[in-house]
Amino acid sequence: VPENNFSKTVQQTSGINFNRDIVSSVYTGKFFENDIVVEKYFLENDRNDFALPVYCLNKENTTPENIVVWIHPEGKEKILNEPLLADILEQGYTVISADLPGTGELQDPEFSGDGVIQKVPFNYTFGANLTGKSIQAIQAEAIDLLMQHVEMDNRYQESSITALAQGLATSTLLIYAVLNNKFEKAAFIDFPEPVKNLIEEEYYDPKKAFSAEPGSLLHYDLPDLVKHLSKSGIKIYLQEKENMQTSDEKKGYSGLIDFLNK
């Protein structure tokens, strides 16, 4: 795909349409997790189709400085169990995360259908396709609401923003950033293998297939999206899953902390 048409191709392939505006950020309380303060919000949009649940995390008794927008494939609650969280907060960062559609509070655990394979609901993929969208587009549109929330909060007006995507949330954050980059840096941990590898596996992982945009391989793969972002000037940190030091996970993430502080 020619470079000047790349973004348009991503938009058309994914079906993204940034057509929601926040009408209110509703503060719903806070709780404490060890020495971490977790503020909770619901973001309401002008189409009134869903409220986006958000966590804003800080160390106790610290003022917000720079921001890490962390997208986890299983939702914001999972971040509380990540060893990396304490390290990031210790550096003075505020971490902001949301349950994108299909994850966390926006997941229906009772849903079933004829397209559910190993608990992966491909019925959602088929339904999205019928409306001209991908799951990644629907989730990327939610990231846009999250970024509107960040931009509207006076506490963050002078902050630099780093995006952090983990595992199978990578494709969603990549297509968002290619089309609407609000970040100075982007970090990817547990970076997944290229989507093209799926078509070479007889028994592929359904979760990997669910995180892939239908039709995208005709035009681009995950490494192509990273390359496009890098050329746009955004600084990239990429740690592939197989390169993680599983015996000492925190040590394996030390390069990310260095990247954040550069």
XYZ file of N, CA and C in Angstrom:
786
model
N 0.848 -1.188 0.000
C 0.000 0.000 0.000
C 0.889 1.247 0.000
N 0.703 2.177 -0.938
C 1.478 3.422 -0.914
C 1.314 4.142 0.409
N 2.401 4.764 0.878
C 2.416 5.373 2.205
C 1.292 6.387 2.399
N 1.025 7.199 1.359
C 0.017 8.243 1.525
C -1.408 7.687 1.579
N -1.592 6.436 1.169
C -2.915 5.818 1.224
C -3.054 4.838 2.387
N -1.981 4.683 3.164
C -1.968 3.639 4.184
C -3.066 3.854 5.233
N -3.161 5.064 5.755
C -4.158 5.342 6.787
C -5.573 5.114 6.268
N -5.809 5.525 5.022
C -7.134 5.326 4.431
C -7.458 3.840 4.301
N -6.455 3.050 3.929
C -6.655 1.605 3.813
C -6.979 0.991 5.162
N -6.267 1.420 6.210
C -6.530 0.918 7.566
C -7.950 1.286 7.998
N -8.350 2.518 7.714
C -9.694 2.974 8.103
C -10.779 2.149 7.398
N -10.603 1.936 6.108
C -11.616 1.208 5.343
C -11.649 -0.265 5.716
N -10.474 -0.856 5.951
C -10.406 -2.279 6.287
C -11.011 -2.558 7.653
N -10.707 -1.697 8.609
C -11.180 -1.918 9.977
C -12.620 -1.461 10.179
N -13.023 -0.428 9.445
C -14.368 0.112 9.607
C -14.491 1.142 10.712
N -13.373 1.744 11.094
C -13.384 2.748 12.163
C -14.137 3.998 11.728
N -14.905 4.536 12.664
C -15.572 5.811 12.447
C -15.609 6.553 13.778
N -14.772 7.566 13.916
C -14.706 8.311 15.176
C -15.869 9.314 15.236
N -17.054 8.795 15.570
C -18.247 9.643 15.509
C -18.962 9.749 16.854
N -18.215 9.544 17.938
C -18.786 9.734 19.271
C -18.021 10.833 20.001
N -18.761 11.663 20.724
C -18.155 12.683 21.578
C -18.619 12.467 23.006
N -17.706 12.656 23.940
C -18.072 12.553 25.353
C -19.034 13.686 25.717
N -20.088 13.340 26.439
C -20.981 14.373 26.974
C -20.784 14.548 28.472
N -20.239 13.511 29.141
C -19.909 13.665 30.555
C -18.944 12.568 31.003
N -18.054 12.949 31.913
C -17.182 11.995 32.596
C -17.686 11.906 34.033
N -18.328 10.811 34.361
C -18.988 10.677 35.658
C -18.048 9.998 36.647
N -17.653 10.735 37.672
C -16.814 10.163 38.723
C -17.687 9.284 39.610
N -17.280 8.019 39.785
C -18.121 7.070 40.514
C -17.476 6.572 41.804
N -16.381 7.225 42.231
C -15.771 6.840 43.492
C -14.340 6.373 43.327
N -13.757 5.949 44.423
C -12.394 5.449 44.379
C -12.208 4.345 45.412
N -11.163 3.555 45.225
C -10.794 2.551 46.218
C -9.273 2.480 46.281
N -8.769 1.799 47.290
C -7.331 1.712 47.499
C -6.883 0.256 47.338
N -5.810 0.076 46.607
C -5.211 -1.233 46.388
C -3.760 -1.129 46.844
N -3.485 -1.615 48.069
C -2.184 -1.394 48.702
C -1.971 0.116 48.827
N -0.917 0.652 48.210
C -0.690 2.104 48.297
C -1.058 2.807 46.993
N -1.958 2.183 46.225
C -2.408 2.754 44.956
C -3.829 3.292 45.110
N -4.039 4.510 44.614
C -5.375 5.105 44.602
C -5.992 4.859 43.221
N -7.172 4.253 43.191
C -7.846 3.956 41.927
C -9.138 4.775 41.858
N -9.148 5.785 40.990
C -10.361 6.561 40.740
C -11.163 5.882 39.635
N -12.493 5.888 39.791
C -13.357 5.226 38.818
C -14.250 6.252 38.108
N -14.425 6.049 36.812
C -15.276 6.928 36.007
C -16.117 6.090 35.049
N -17.254 6.663 34.650
C -18.001 6.187 33.494
C -18.036 7.328 32.484
N -17.671 7.049 31.232
C -17.700 8.072 30.188
C -18.955 7.879 29.337
N -19.817 8.896 29.324
C -21.046 8.841 28.535
C -20.832 9.594 27.236
N -21.345 9.038 26.142
C -21.145 9.674 24.840
C -22.470 10.099 24.222
N -22.381 10.935 23.190
C -23.582 11.559 22.631
C -24.481 10.602 21.857
N -24.010 9.401 21.593
C -24.883 8.413 20.956
C -25.615 7.562 21.992
N -25.190 7.703 23.244
C -25.895 7.092 24.370
C -26.059 5.584 24.199
N -25.033 4.927 23.608
C -25.144 3.489 23.379
C -24.411 2.659 24.428
N -23.405 3.210 25.066
C -22.758 2.520 26.174
C -21.968 3.535 26.986
N -21.702 3.188 28.247
C -20.827 3.998 29.096
C -19.503 3.268 29.234
N -18.416 3.995 29.067
C -17.091 3.377 29.091
C -16.521 3.423 30.507
N -16.257 2.255 31.129
C -15.701 2.239 32.483
C -14.194 2.498 32.458
N -13.739 3.395 33.329
C -12.342 3.842 33.320
C -11.757 3.783 34.727
N -10.485 3.393 34.807
C -9.693 3.512 36.029
C -8.605 4.556 35.807
N -8.361 5.369 36.829
C -7.223 6.284 36.852
C -6.422 5.929 38.104
N -5.166 5.519 37.930
C -4.371 4.984 39.030
C -3.163 5.861 39.331
N -2.960 6.121 40.619
C -1.805 6.887 41.087
C -1.291 6.279 42.388
N -0.027 6.558 42.682
C 0.470 6.279 44.024
C -0.182 7.262 44.991
N -0.403 6.837 46.221
C -0.966 7.740 47.223
C -0.060 8.947 47.425
N -0.683 10.092 47.629
C 0.033 11.328 47.960
C 0.992 11.788 46.863
N 0.661 11.500 45.612
C 1.461 12.022 44.499
C 0.547 12.848 43.599
N 1.121 13.834 42.956
C 0.351 14.643 42.015
C 0.536 14.083 40.613
N -0.498 14.153 39.775
C -0.387 13.605 38.423
C 0.739 14.279 37.626
N 1.541 13.455 36.987
C 2.574 13.990 36.108
C 2.288 13.484 34.695
N 3.175 12.691 34.160
C 2.934 12.179 32.816
C 2.060 10.930 32.866
N 1.483 10.603 31.732
C 0.432 9.586 31.681
C 0.847 8.386 30.845
N 0.458 7.203 31.326
C 0.530 5.980 30.529
C -0.905 5.485 30.326
N -1.355 5.446 29.085
C -2.665 4.878 28.743
C -2.439 3.403 28.432
N -2.887 2.546 29.340
C -2.568 1.115 29.295
C -3.800 0.342 28.842
N -3.679 -0.356 27.716
C -4.778 -1.160 27.178
C -4.444 -2.636 27.378
N -5.258 -3.296 28.198
C -5.050 -4.712 28.505
C -6.117 -5.529 27.784
N -5.763 -6.668 27.186
C -6.751 -7.431 26.404
C -7.912 -7.968 27.223
N -7.754 -8.048 28.563
C -8.832 -8.571 29.404
C -9.460 -7.492 30.274
N -9.091 -6.245 30.068
C -9.736 -5.161 30.787
C -8.891 -4.558 31.900
N -9.377 -3.445 32.414
C -8.621 -2.617 33.356
C -8.333 -3.302 34.687
N -9.245 -4.167 35.140
C -9.071 -4.830 36.436
C -7.791 -5.675 36.466
N -7.444 -6.261 35.316
C -6.278 -7.141 35.244
C -4.979 -6.393 35.496
N -4.967 -5.092 35.221
C -3.751 -4.311 35.399
C -3.314 -4.294 36.862
N -4.276 -4.371 37.774
C -3.961 -4.344 39.202
C -3.091 -5.524 39.615
N -3.119 -6.601 38.840
C -2.328 -7.791 39.158
C -1.001 -7.847 38.421
N -0.712 -6.830 37.627
C 0.522 -6.824 36.836
C 1.678 -6.280 37.676
N 2.794 -7.030 37.798
C 3.960 -6.535 38.541
C 4.481 -5.208 37.992
N 4.281 -4.999 36.708
C 4.769 -3.787 36.057
C 4.097 -2.525 36.578
N 2.852 -2.627 37.053
C 2.095 -1.442 37.469
C 2.827 -0.656 38.552
N 3.269 -1.335 39.598
C 3.938 -0.649 40.704
C 5.187 0.081 40.226
N 5.916 -0.539 39.310
C 7.137 0.090 38.791
C 6.828 1.373 38.030
N 5.771 1.344 37.228
C 5.401 2.535 36.447
C 4.950 3.664 37.383
N 4.100 3.320 38.350
C 3.605 4.334 39.274
C 4.737 4.899 40.133
N 5.691 4.053 40.458
C 6.833 4.493 41.270
C 7.640 5.575 40.560
N 7.589 5.571 39.245
C 8.313 6.566 38.460
C 7.555 7.895 38.358
N 6.377 7.973 38.988
C 5.609 9.216 38.995
C 4.553 9.310 37.915
N 4.309 8.219 37.205
C 3.311 8.238 36.136
C 1.909 7.999 36.694
N 0.935 8.550 35.996
C -0.467 8.205 36.197
C -0.829 7.166 35.142
N -1.488 6.089 35.537
C -1.926 5.063 34.590
C -3.437 5.181 34.406
N -3.863 5.246 33.157
C -5.290 5.340 32.834
C -5.652 4.159 31.932
N -6.737 3.493 32.269
C -7.141 2.318 31.500
C -8.658 2.249 31.423
N -9.155 1.485 30.475
C -10.604 1.341 30.286
C -10.938 -0.093 29.916
N -12.176 -0.467 30.191
C -12.708 -1.728 29.680
C -13.252 -1.470 28.285
N -12.499 -1.846 27.270
C -12.998 -1.680 25.912
C -14.149 -2.668 25.683
N -15.051 -2.368 24.747
C -16.181 -3.267 24.490
C -15.727 -4.721 24.321
N -16.392 -5.612 25.045
C -16.040 -7.024 25.008
C -15.091 -7.452 26.110
N -14.645 -6.495 26.944
C -13.735 -6.830 28.034
C -14.284 -6.289 29.356
N -13.817 -6.875 30.460
C -14.157 -6.367 31.784
C -15.643 -6.199 31.996
N -16.032 -5.007 32.436
C -17.447 -4.721 32.703
C -18.292 -4.669 31.433
N -17.654 -4.558 30.284
C -18.394 -4.532 29.015
C -18.369 -5.898 28.325
N -18.217 -6.932 29.123
C -18.276 -8.300 28.608
C -19.466 -9.001 29.259
N -20.203 -9.746 28.472
C -21.341 -10.506 28.986
C -20.914 -11.956 29.188
N -20.652 -12.365 30.429
C -20.172 -13.739 30.665
C -21.213 -14.803 30.351
N -22.481 -14.398 30.246
C -23.557 -15.355 29.983
C -23.805 -15.549 28.489
N -23.126 -14.743 27.648
C -23.388 -14.824 26.211
C -22.966 -16.176 25.656
N -23.789 -16.732 24.796
C -23.428 -17.958 24.094
C -24.031 -17.904 22.697
N -23.480 -18.702 21.816
C -23.988 -18.739 20.447
C -23.310 -19.847 19.670
N -23.685 -20.011 18.407
C -23.129 -21.115 17.629
C -21.708 -20.850 17.157
N -21.206 -19.634 17.413
C -19.848 -19.299 16.987
C -18.873 -19.169 18.139
N -19.215 -19.713 19.308
C -18.313 -19.644 20.461
C -17.384 -20.854 20.433
N -16.083 -20.593 20.328
C -15.080 -21.653 20.256
C -14.074 -21.440 21.383
N -13.971 -22.397 22.263
C -13.089 -22.289 23.434
C -13.320 -20.963 24.166
N -14.601 -20.644 24.359
C -15.045 -19.447 25.076
C -14.779 -18.142 24.323
N -14.353 -18.232 23.078
C -14.121 -17.044 22.256
C -15.349 -16.817 21.371
N -16.044 -15.672 21.524
C -17.332 -15.458 20.834
C -17.182 -14.889 19.419
N -16.971 -15.761 18.457
C -16.844 -15.288 17.079
C -18.168 -14.741 16.545
N -19.269 -14.994 17.250
C -20.539 -14.349 16.869
C -20.381 -12.830 16.858
N -19.568 -12.299 17.769
C -19.321 -10.859 17.800
C -18.600 -10.411 16.531
N -17.639 -11.213 16.104
C -16.909 -10.889 14.868
C -17.865 -10.839 13.684
N -18.717 -11.862 13.587
C -19.660 -11.923 12.464
C -20.649 -10.757 12.530
N -21.128 -10.464 13.725
C -22.062 -9.350 13.884
C -21.442 -8.019 13.509
N -20.200 -7.820 13.936
C -19.493 -6.584 13.592
C -19.326 -6.470 12.078
N -18.968 -7.581 11.435
C -18.771 -7.571 9.982
C -20.041 -7.187 9.242
N -21.187 -7.607 9.768
C -22.452 -7.270 9.120
C -22.743 -5.778 9.161
N -22.110 -5.074 10.085
C -22.279 -3.621 10.162
C -21.088 -2.879 9.548
N -20.215 -3.624 8.866
C -19.073 -3.003 8.202
C -17.924 -2.667 9.130
N -17.860 -3.349 10.263
C -16.818 -3.059 11.239
C -16.061 -4.319 11.627
N -14.937 -4.087 12.324
C -14.215 -5.160 12.995
C -14.313 -4.920 14.493
N -14.040 -5.964 15.285
C -13.991 -5.796 16.734
C -12.953 -4.750 17.097
N -11.824 -4.760 16.377
C -10.749 -3.808 16.662
C -11.213 -2.367 16.428
N -12.045 -2.151 15.416
C -12.566 -0.806 15.159
C -13.466 -0.345 16.298
N -14.354 -1.227 16.754
C -15.263 -0.879 17.846
C -14.462 -0.517 19.097
N -13.413 -1.279 19.358
C -12.584 -1.004 20.532
C -11.745 0.257 20.345
N -11.238 0.478 19.147
C -10.450 1.689 18.886
C -11.305 2.944 19.028
N -12.581 2.854 18.647
C -13.486 3.987 18.842
C -13.664 4.292 20.329
N -13.612 3.239 21.163
C -13.692 3.441 22.613
C -12.415 4.090 23.140
N -11.268 3.731 22.570
C -10.017 4.398 22.958
C -10.115 5.889 22.663
N -10.791 6.240 21.579
C -10.976 7.654 21.247
C -11.746 8.379 22.351
N -12.760 7.731 22.911
C -13.494 8.325 24.032
C -12.578 8.488 25.241
N -11.749 7.497 25.490
C -10.811 7.566 26.606
C -9.858 8.737 26.435
N -9.373 8.946 25.221
C -8.446 10.046 24.965
C -9.150 11.399 25.076
N -10.422 11.468 24.702
C -11.182 12.712 24.911
C -11.257 13.038 26.405
N -11.456 12.008 27.222
C -11.506 12.182 28.678
C -10.184 12.751 29.200
N -9.078 12.190 28.718
C -7.752 12.662 29.140
C -7.559 14.124 28.752
N -7.937 14.461 27.523
C -7.736 15.822 27.025
C -8.614 16.837 27.747
N -9.760 16.398 28.271
C -10.676 17.310 28.948
C -10.307 17.534 30.416
N -9.476 16.671 30.978
C -9.130 16.760 32.396
C -8.009 17.780 32.589
N -8.291 18.830 33.319
C -7.311 19.905 33.504
C -6.021 19.445 34.164
N -6.080 18.342 34.896
C -4.878 17.852 35.573
C -3.805 17.384 34.589
N -4.220 17.063 33.370
C -3.289 16.441 32.428
C -2.910 17.343 31.258
N -3.216 18.617 31.344
C -3.010 19.511 30.203
C -1.544 19.622 29.794
N -0.635 19.509 30.761
C 0.787 19.641 30.450
C 1.499 18.287 30.379
N 0.743 17.227 30.445
C 1.340 15.894 30.515
C 1.696 15.352 29.138
N 2.783 14.592 29.093
C 3.050 13.800 27.890
C 2.326 12.470 28.053
N 1.924 11.870 26.943
C 1.110 10.656 26.997
C 1.828 9.528 26.261
N 2.013 8.423 26.971
C 2.572 7.212 26.382
C 1.482 6.158 26.301
N 1.371 5.500 25.166
C 0.434 4.389 25.016
C 1.148 3.090 25.362
N 0.456 2.212 26.067
C 1.000 0.892 26.395
C -0.051 -0.154 26.057
N 0.270 -1.030 25.124
C -0.638 -2.118 24.760
C 0.013 -3.438 25.133
N -0.812 -4.340 25.617
C -0.314 -5.619 26.107
C -0.935 -6.762 25.328
N -0.104 -7.685 24.874
C -0.589 -8.905 24.248
C -1.537 -8.653 23.097
N -2.694 -9.308 23.147
C -3.639 -9.268 22.034
C -4.427 -7.966 21.935
N -4.150 -7.005 22.822
C -4.725 -5.662 22.664
C -3.915 -4.832 21.671
N -2.810 -5.383 21.219
C -1.887 -4.654 20.341
C -2.551 -4.146 19.068
N -3.304 -5.016 18.387
C -3.858 -4.621 17.087
C -4.822 -3.454 17.228
N -5.620 -3.445 18.307
C -6.573 -2.352 18.531
C -5.855 -1.028 18.723
N -4.826 -1.017 19.571
C -4.109 0.231 19.811
C -3.365 0.686 18.566
N -2.815 -0.247 17.818
C -2.074 0.119 16.609
C -2.968 0.810 15.589
N -4.149 0.250 15.313
C -4.977 0.884 14.285
C -5.510 2.227 14.777
N -5.749 2.353 16.092
C -6.154 3.658 16.616
C -5.046 4.680 16.396
N -3.820 4.319 16.770
C -2.708 5.267 16.695
C -2.356 5.627 15.254
N -2.498 4.682 14.332
C -2.227 4.980 12.919
C -3.198 6.048 12.411
N -4.440 6.005 12.892
C -5.461 6.916 12.385
C -5.621 8.182 13.218
N -5.236 8.131 14.494
C -5.520 9.260 15.370
C -4.484 9.288 16.494
N -3.237 9.533 16.125
C -2.165 9.422 17.109
C -2.148 10.613 18.065
N -2.312 10.318 19.355
C -2.261 11.337 20.402
C -1.048 11.133 21.313
N -0.153 10.247 20.902
C 0.904 9.807 21.795
C 2.288 10.270 21.341
N 3.147 10.543 22.312
C 4.549 10.821 22.002
C 5.338 9.524 21.880
N 4.906 8.524 22.648
C 5.566 7.226 22.643
C 4.498 6.135 22.651
N 4.874 4.964 22.172
C 3.991 3.797 22.261
C 4.840 2.589 22.615
N 4.399 1.842 23.609
C 5.122 0.648 24.050
C 4.220 -0.570 23.890
N 4.811 -1.655 23.459
C 4.066 -2.896 23.253
C 4.796 -4.017 23.968
N 4.139 -4.610 24.950
C 4.735 -5.726 25.668
C 3.967 -7.003 25.347
N 4.686 -8.128 25.368
C 4.117 -9.403 24.915
C 3.576 -9.241 23.492
N 4.349 -8.552 22.631
C 3.903 -8.273 21.264
C 3.603 -9.590 20.547
N 2.404 -9.728 19.983
C 2.015 -11.016 19.381
C 2.708 -11.272 18.049
N 2.659 -12.525 17.652
C 3.235 -12.896 16.363
C 2.394 -12.315 15.229
N 2.979 -12.193 14.027
C 2.206 -11.658 12.896
C 0.940 -12.472 12.637
N -0.091 -11.792 12.175
C -1.362 -12.461 11.891
C -1.195 -13.523 10.813
N -0.286 -13.286 9.891
C -0.109 -14.241 8.779
C 0.278 -15.632 9.280
N 0.867 -15.704 10.477
C 1.230 -17.009 11.020
C 0.009 -17.885 11.271
N -1.144 -17.248 11.506
C -2.365 -18.012 11.779
C -2.758 -18.901 10.606
N -2.568 -18.369 9.392
C -3.019 -19.139 8.228
C -2.081 -20.295 7.909
N -0.958 -20.343 8.624
C -0.006 -21.433 8.430
C -0.122 -22.493 9.529
N -1.051 -22.278 10.482
C -1.245 -23.227 11.575
C -2.556 -23.976 11.387
N -2.498 -25.294 11.446
C -3.721 -26.090 11.281
C -4.663 -25.876 12.459
N -4.113 -25.849 13.677
C -4.930 -25.657 14.868
C -4.472 -24.381 15.566
N -4.996 -23.252 15.102
C -4.556 -21.975 15.650
C -5.345 -21.625 16.908
N -4.794 -20.703 17.678
C -5.405 -20.245 18.923
C -6.590 -19.329 18.588
N -7.817 -19.686 19.005
C -8.987 -18.840 18.697
C -8.844 -17.406 19.201
N -8.175 -17.211 20.337
C -7.993 -15.853 20.862
C -7.186 -14.998 19.894
N -6.186 -15.602 19.269
C -5.374 -14.868 18.296
C -6.211 -14.508 17.066
N -7.048 -15.434 16.649
C -7.891 -15.169 15.480
C -8.906 -14.078 15.784
N -9.428 -14.059 17.013
C -10.415 -13.055 17.406
C -9.799 -11.659 17.409
N -8.497 -11.570 17.683
C -7.828 -10.269 17.757
C -7.329 -9.777 16.401
N -7.592 -10.546 15.355
C -7.139 -10.172 14.007
C -8.277 -9.517 13.227
N -7.956 -8.445 12.506
C -8.973 -7.788 11.679
C -9.278 -8.621 10.438
N -10.524 -8.970 10.193
C -10.860 -9.680 8.964
C -10.468 -8.874 7.725
N -9.778 -9.524 6.800
C -9.394 -8.873 5.545
C -8.114 -8.076 5.596
N -7.524 -7.923 6.779
C -6.366 -7.038 6.889
C -5.124 -7.581 6.192
N -4.995 -8.905 6.127
C -3.781 -9.481 5.542
C -3.640 -9.181 4.051
N -4.726 -8.780 3.420
C -4.626 -8.362 2.019
C -3.828 -7.073 1.883
N -3.696 -6.322 2.987
C -3.099 -4.995 2.919
C -1.948 -4.770 3.901
N -2.037 -5.342 5.111
C -1.022 -5.070 6.127
C -1.090 -6.112 7.231
N -0.007 -6.174 7.991
C 0.058 -7.028 9.177
C 0.565 -6.156 10.324
N 0.631 -6.711 11.529
C 1.028 -5.924 12.697
C 2.376 -5.215 12.516
N 3.409 -5.883 11.977
C 4.682 -5.180 11.788
C 4.582 -3.981 10.843
N 3.674 -4.029 9.874
C 3.488 -2.896 8.956
C 2.907 -1.695 9.690
N 1.989 -1.949 10.630
C 1.412 -0.864 11.413
C 2.469 -0.219 12.310
N 3.317 -1.049 12.922
C 4.401 -0.522 13.756
C 5.353 0.329 12.922
N 5.690 -0.169 11.741
C 6.607 0.555 10.852
C 6.026 1.912 10.463
N 4.738 1.957 10.173
C 4.079 3.212 9.809
C 4.140 4.204 10.971
N 3.855 3.731 12.170
C 3.907 4.605 13.338
C 5.312 5.147 13.566
N 6.271 4.266 13.444
C 7.657 4.671 13.663
C 8.077 5.751 12.670
N 7.652 5.611 11.419
C 7.974 6.608 10.394
C 7.293 7.943 10.672
N 6.168 7.903 11.396
C 5.436 9.139 11.692
C 6.116 9.958 12.781
N 7.128 9.376 13.419
C 7.881 10.123 14.422
C 7.646 9.669 15.845
N 6.645 8.805 16.066
C 6.389 8.316 17.412
C 7.497 7.343 17.819
N 7.933 7.432 19.069
C 8.967 6.533 19.575
C 8.322 5.216 19.983
N 8.938 4.106 19.571
C 8.352 2.784 19.761
C 9.229 1.917 20.656
N 8.588 1.242 21.597
C 9.258 0.178 22.370
C 8.478 -1.094 22.110
N 9.169 -2.142 21.702
C 8.490 -3.371 21.323
C 9.203 -4.555 21.953
N 8.474 -5.306 22.755
C 9.026 -6.499 23.380
C 8.159 -7.688 23.011
N 8.735 -8.575 22.226
C 7.970 -9.726 21.759
C 7.806 -10.737 22.876
N 6.726 -11.471 22.819
C 6.368 -12.389 23.902
C 7.471 -13.408 24.165
N 8.070 -13.939 23.085
C 9.063 -14.986 23.283
C 10.372 -14.466 23.882
N 10.542 -13.141 23.912
C 11.750 -12.568 24.480
C 11.611 -12.211 25.958
N 10.435 -12.466 26.524
C 10.251 -12.181 27.941
C 11.082 -13.132 28.783
N 11.657 -12.598 29.839
C 12.395 -13.435 30.774
C 11.401 -13.970 31.803
N 10.848 -15.128 31.508
C 9.753 -15.639 32.330
C 10.192 -15.961 33.752
N 11.472 -16.208 33.963
C 11.929 -16.536 35.312
C 11.922 -15.310 36.222
N 11.983 -14.129 35.630
C 11.974 -12.893 36.408
C 11.242 -11.839 35.594
N 9.913 -11.838 35.720
C 9.082 -10.998 34.858
C 9.416 -9.518 35.006
N 9.654 -9.074 36.255
C 9.924 -7.655 36.479
C 11.228 -7.246 35.809
N 12.225 -8.126 35.859
C 13.487 -7.833 35.187
C 13.277 -7.743 33.678
N 12.369 -8.600 33.172
C 12.084 -8.597 31.742
C 11.462 -7.297 31.264
N 10.811 -6.553 32.179
C 10.178 -5.299 31.825
C 11.055 -4.075 32.104
N 12.276 -4.288 32.545
C 13.119 -3.158 32.926
C 13.391 -2.221 31.754
N 13.441 -2.803 30.545
C 13.674 -1.971 29.361
C 12.543 -0.999 29.106
N 11.329 -1.387 29.480
C 10.178 -0.515 29.305
C 10.277 0.705 30.227
N 10.679 0.488 31.465
C 10.831 1.595 32.407
C 11.873 2.581 31.894
N 12.964 2.060 31.380
C 13.993 2.931 30.806
C 13.430 3.734 29.641
N 12.611 3.077 28.807
C 11.997 3.742 27.655
C 11.088 4.885 28.101
N 10.291 4.652 29.142
C 9.386 5.680 29.637
C 10.151 6.910 30.129
N 11.305 6.685 30.717
C 12.034 7.787 31.363
C 12.992 8.509 30.434
N 13.113 8.052 29.190
C 14.024 8.736 28.253
C 13.499 10.111 27.890
